JSON list of C-alpha atoms in Angstrom, two decimals:
[
{"chain": "A", "resi": 281, "resn": "MET", "atom": "CA", "xyz": [-34.26, 114.90, -140.76]},
{"chain": "A", "resi": 282, "resn": "SER", "atom": "CA", "xyz": [-37.13, 114.32, -138.10]},
{"chain": "A", "resi": 283, "resn": "LYS", "atom": "CA", "xyz": [-39.80, 116.07, -140.41]},
{"chain": "A", "resi": 284, "resn": "VAL", "atom": "CA", "xyz": [-40.93, 115.91, -144.07]},
{"chain": "A", "resi": 285, "resn": "THR", "atom": "CA", "xyz": [-39.49, 118.58, -146.28]},
{"chain": "A", "resi": 286, "resn": "PHE", "atom": "CA", "xyz": [-40.65, 119.86, -149.75]},
{"chain": "A", "resi": 287, "resn": "SER", "atom": "CA", "xyz": [-38.51, 119.75, -153.15]},
{"chain": "A", "resi": 288, "resn": "THR", "atom": "CA", "xyz": [-39.27, 120.70, -156.51]},
{"chain": "A", "resi": 289, "resn": "ASP", "atom": "CA", "xyz": [-39.84, 117.15, -157.11]},
{"chain": "A", "resi": 290, "resn": "GLY", "atom": "CA", "xyz": [-42.43, 116.84, -154.28]},
{"chain": "A", "resi": 291, "resn": "PHE", "atom": "CA", "xyz": [-42.05, 115.74, -150.63]},
{"chain": "A", "resi": 292, "resn": "VAL", "atom": "CA", "xyz": [-38.96, 114.24, -148.98]},
{"chain": "A", "resi": 293, "resn": "VAL", "atom": "CA", "xyz": [-39.22, 111.73, -146.18]},
{"chain": "A", "resi": 294, "resn": "ASP", "atom": "CA", "xyz": [-36.32, 110.66, -144.31]},
{"chain": "A", "resi": 295, "resn": "ALA", "atom": "CA", "xyz": [-35.53, 106.86, -145.07]},
{"chain": "A", "resi": 296, "resn": "GLU", "atom": "CA", "xyz": [-35.44, 106.08, -141.33]},
{"chain": "A", "resi": 297, "resn": "ILE", "atom": "CA", "xyz": [-39.07, 106.98, -140.90]},
{"chain": "A", "resi": 298, "resn": "VAL", "atom": "CA", "xyz": [-40.09, 104.57, -144.06]},
{"chain": "A", "resi": 299, "resn": "GLY", "atom": "CA", "xyz": [-37.54, 101.98, -143.31]},
{"chain": "A", "resi": 300, "resn": "ALA", "atom": "CA", "xyz": [-38.72, 101.83, -139.61]},
{"chain": "A", "resi": 301, "resn": "ALA", "atom": "CA", "xyz": [-42.20, 101.30, -140.81]},
{"chain": "A", "resi": 302, "resn": "PHE", "atom": "CA", "xyz": [-41.54, 98.39, -142.86]},
{"chain": "A", "resi": 303, "resn": "ASP", "atom": "CA", "xyz": [-38.71, 96.82, -140.78]},
{"chain": "A", "resi": 304, "resn": "ILE", "atom": "CA", "xyz": [-35.81, 97.44, -143.42]},
{"chain": "A", "resi": 305, "resn": "PRO", "atom": "CA", "xyz": [-32.76, 99.13, -143.15]},
{"chain": "A", "resi": 306, "resn": "PRO", "atom": "CA", "xyz": [-32.99, 102.85, -144.12]},
{"chain": "A", "resi": 307, "resn": "ALA", "atom": "CA", "xyz": [-29.96, 102.61, -147.00]},
{"chain": "A", "resi": 308, "resn": "ASP", "atom": "CA", "xyz": [-32.42, 100.02, -148.64]},
{"chain": "A", "resi": 309, "resn": "VAL", "atom": "CA", "xyz": [-35.38, 102.51, -148.89]},
{"chain": "A", "resi": 310, "resn": "PRO", "atom": "CA", "xyz": [-34.09, 104.32, -151.91]},
{"chain": "A", "resi": 311, "resn": "ALA", "atom": "CA", "xyz": [-33.67, 101.37, -154.05]},
{"chain": "A", "resi": 312, "resn": "LYS", "atom": "CA", "xyz": [-36.85, 99.90, -152.92]},
{"chain": "A", "resi": 313, "resn": "LEU", "atom": "CA", "xyz": [-38.68, 103.24, -154.22]},
{"chain": "A", "resi": 314, "resn": "ARG", "atom": "CA", "xyz": [-36.97, 103.06, -157.58]},
{"chain": "A", "resi": 315, "resn": "SER", "atom": "CA", "xyz": [-37.75, 99.39, -158.01]},
{"chain": "A", "resi": 316, "resn": "GLY", "atom": "CA", "xyz": [-41.40, 99.51, -157.07]},
{"chain": "A", "resi": 317, "resn": "LYS", "atom": "CA", "xyz": [-41.02, 97.61, -154.02]},
{"chain": "A", "resi": 318, "resn": "ILE", "atom": "CA", "xyz": [-42.26, 100.54, -151.95]},
{"chain": "A", "resi": 319, "resn": "THR", "atom": "CA", "xyz": [-44.90, 102.75, -153.70]},
{"chain": "A", "resi": 320, "resn": "SER", "atom": "CA", "xyz": [-46.48, 106.03, -152.27]},
{"chain": "A", "resi": 321, "resn": "ARG", "atom": "CA", "xyz": [-49.45, 108.14, -152.87]},
{"chain": "A", "resi": 322, "resn": "CYS", "atom": "CA", "xyz": [-49.93, 111.93, -151.79]},
{"chain": "A", "resi": 323, "resn": "GLU", "atom": "CA", "xyz": [-53.06, 113.49, -151.29]},
{"chain": "A", "resi": 324, "resn": "THR", "atom": "CA", "xyz": [-53.92, 117.17, -150.88]},
{"chain": "A", "resi": 325, "resn": "GLY", "atom": "CA", "xyz": [-56.24, 118.19, -148.22]},
{"chain": "A", "resi": 326, "resn": "VAL", "atom": "CA", "xyz": [-59.14, 120.24, -148.89]},
{"chain": "A", "resi": 327, "resn": "ASP", "atom": "CA", "xyz": [-61.73, 122.18, -146.86]},
{"chain": "A", "resi": 328, "resn": "ASP", "atom": "CA", "xyz": [-60.85, 121.51, -143.15]},
{"chain": "A", "resi": 329, "resn": "ASP", "atom": "CA", "xyz": [-57.83, 119.71, -143.96]},
{"chain": "A", "resi": 330, "resn": "ALA", "atom": "CA", "xyz": [-56.29, 122.38, -146.18]},
{"chain": "A", "resi": 331, "resn": "GLY", "atom": "CA", "xyz": [-52.69, 123.01, -145.55]},
{"chain": "A", "resi": 332, "resn": "ARG", "atom": "CA", "xyz": [-52.33, 119.34, -144.88]},
{"chain": "A", "resi": 333, "resn": "TRP", "atom": "CA", "xyz": [-51.18, 116.54, -147.06]},
{"chain": "A", "resi": 334, "resn": "ARG", "atom": "CA", "xyz": [-51.38, 112.79, -146.68]},
{"chain": "A", "resi": 335, "resn": "LEU", "atom": "CA", "xyz": [-48.65, 110.67, -147.49]},
{"chain": "A", "resi": 336, "resn": "THR", "atom": "CA", "xyz": [-49.04, 106.91, -147.70]},
{"chain": "A", "resi": 337, "resn": "PHE", "atom": "CA", "xyz": [-46.18, 104.50, -148.35]},
{"chain": "A", "resi": 338, "resn": "TYR", "atom": "CA", "xyz": [-47.09, 100.63, -149.19]},
{"chain": "A", "resi": 339, "resn": "SER", "atom": "CA", "xyz": [-44.87, 97.76, -149.25]},
{"chain": "A", "resi": 340, "resn": "GLY", "atom": "CA", "xyz": [-45.30, 93.92, -148.59]},
{"chain": "A", "resi": 341, "resn": "GLY", "atom": "CA", "xyz": [-49.13, 94.31, -147.63]},
{"chain": "A", "resi": 342, "resn": "ARG", "atom": "CA", "xyz": [-48.36, 97.25, -145.16]},
{"chain": "A", "resi": 343, "resn": "ALA", "atom": "CA", "xyz": [-49.09, 100.88, -145.44]},
{"chain": "A", "resi": 344, "resn": "LEU", "atom": "CA", "xyz": [-47.37, 103.93, -143.56]},
{"chain": "A", "resi": 345, "resn": "ARG", "atom": "CA", "xyz": [-49.37, 107.05, -143.40]},
{"chain": "A", "resi": 346, "resn": "LEU", "atom": "CA", "xyz": [-48.20, 110.40, -142.66]},
{"chain": "A", "resi": 347, "resn": "VAL", "atom": "CA", "xyz": [-50.23, 113.48, -142.31]},
{"chain": "A", "resi": 348, "resn": "VAL", "atom": "CA", "xyz": [-47.91, 116.83, -142.73]},
{"chain": "A", "resi": 349, "resn": "ASP", "atom": "CA", "xyz": [-48.47, 120.03, -142.47]},
{"chain": "A", "resi": 350, "resn": "GLU", "atom": "CA", "xyz": [-47.41, 123.15, -144.85]},
{"chain": "A", "resi": 351, "resn": "THR", "atom": "CA", "xyz": [-43.98, 123.24, -142.76]},
{"chain": "A", "resi": 352, "resn": "GLY", "atom": "CA", "xyz": [-43.37, 119.53, -143.17]},
{"chain": "A", "resi": 353, "resn": "ALA", "atom": "CA", "xyz": [-44.13, 118.61, -139.34]},
{"chain": "A", "resi": 354, "resn": "ILE", "atom": "CA", "xyz": [-45.78, 115.31, -139.02]},
{"chain": "A", "resi": 355, "resn": "LEU", "atom": "CA", "xyz": [-49.01, 115.75, -137.29]},
{"chain": "A", "resi": 356, "resn": "SER", "atom": "CA", "xyz": [-49.94, 112.02, -137.39]},
{"chain": "A", "resi": 357, "resn": "ARG", "atom": "CA", "xyz": [-48.49, 108.76, -138.10]},
{"chain": "A", "resi": 358, "resn": "SER", "atom": "CA", "xyz": [-50.10, 105.32, -138.42]},
{"chain": "A", "resi": 359, "resn": "LYS", "atom": "CA", "xyz": [-49.29, 101.67, -140.07]},
{"chain": "A", "resi": 360, "resn": "PHE", "atom": "CA", "xyz": [-51.95, 99.27, -141.17]},
{"chain": "A", "resi": 361, "resn": "PRO", "atom": "CA", "xyz": [-52.27, 96.06, -143.31]},
{"chain": "A", "resi": 362, "resn": "THR", "atom": "CA", "xyz": [-53.31, 96.87, -146.99]},
{"chain": "A", "resi": 363, "resn": "LYS", "atom": "CA", "xyz": [-52.83, 95.93, -150.34]},
{"chain": "A", "resi": 364, "resn": "ALA", "atom": "CA", "xyz": [-50.85, 98.32, -152.71]},
{"chain": "A", "resi": 365, "resn": "PRO", "atom": "CA", "xyz": [-53.03, 100.67, -154.51]},
{"chain": "A", "resi": 366, "resn": "THR", "atom": "CA", "xyz": [-54.14, 100.04, -158.33]},
{"chain": "A", "resi": 367, "resn": "THR", "atom": "CA", "xyz": [-53.09, 102.30, -160.69]},
{"chain": "A", "resi": 368, "resn": "ASP", "atom": "CA", "xyz": [-54.74, 103.13, -164.14]},
{"chain": "A", "resi": 369, "resn": "HIS", "atom": "CA", "xyz": [-52.26, 102.81, -167.09]}
]
């Protein structure tokens, strides 16, 4: 899978894409997502960005950001240092 797909649960991103960004084996990605060692955020584009989504994955002080369109094609990809996002409980 070279692009992002949509499912009833949201977006599905190939573990190879996420694993490569964080220098971890793709097989380890699902467990790290379940345990919270990798977290993610999805933002829906508005106005000029309508029809696009920004998917950001966080792990170990680093982030992977993918911008995808309605077909799941990756329009842009970037990696950068960051802190994990805070969540309100």
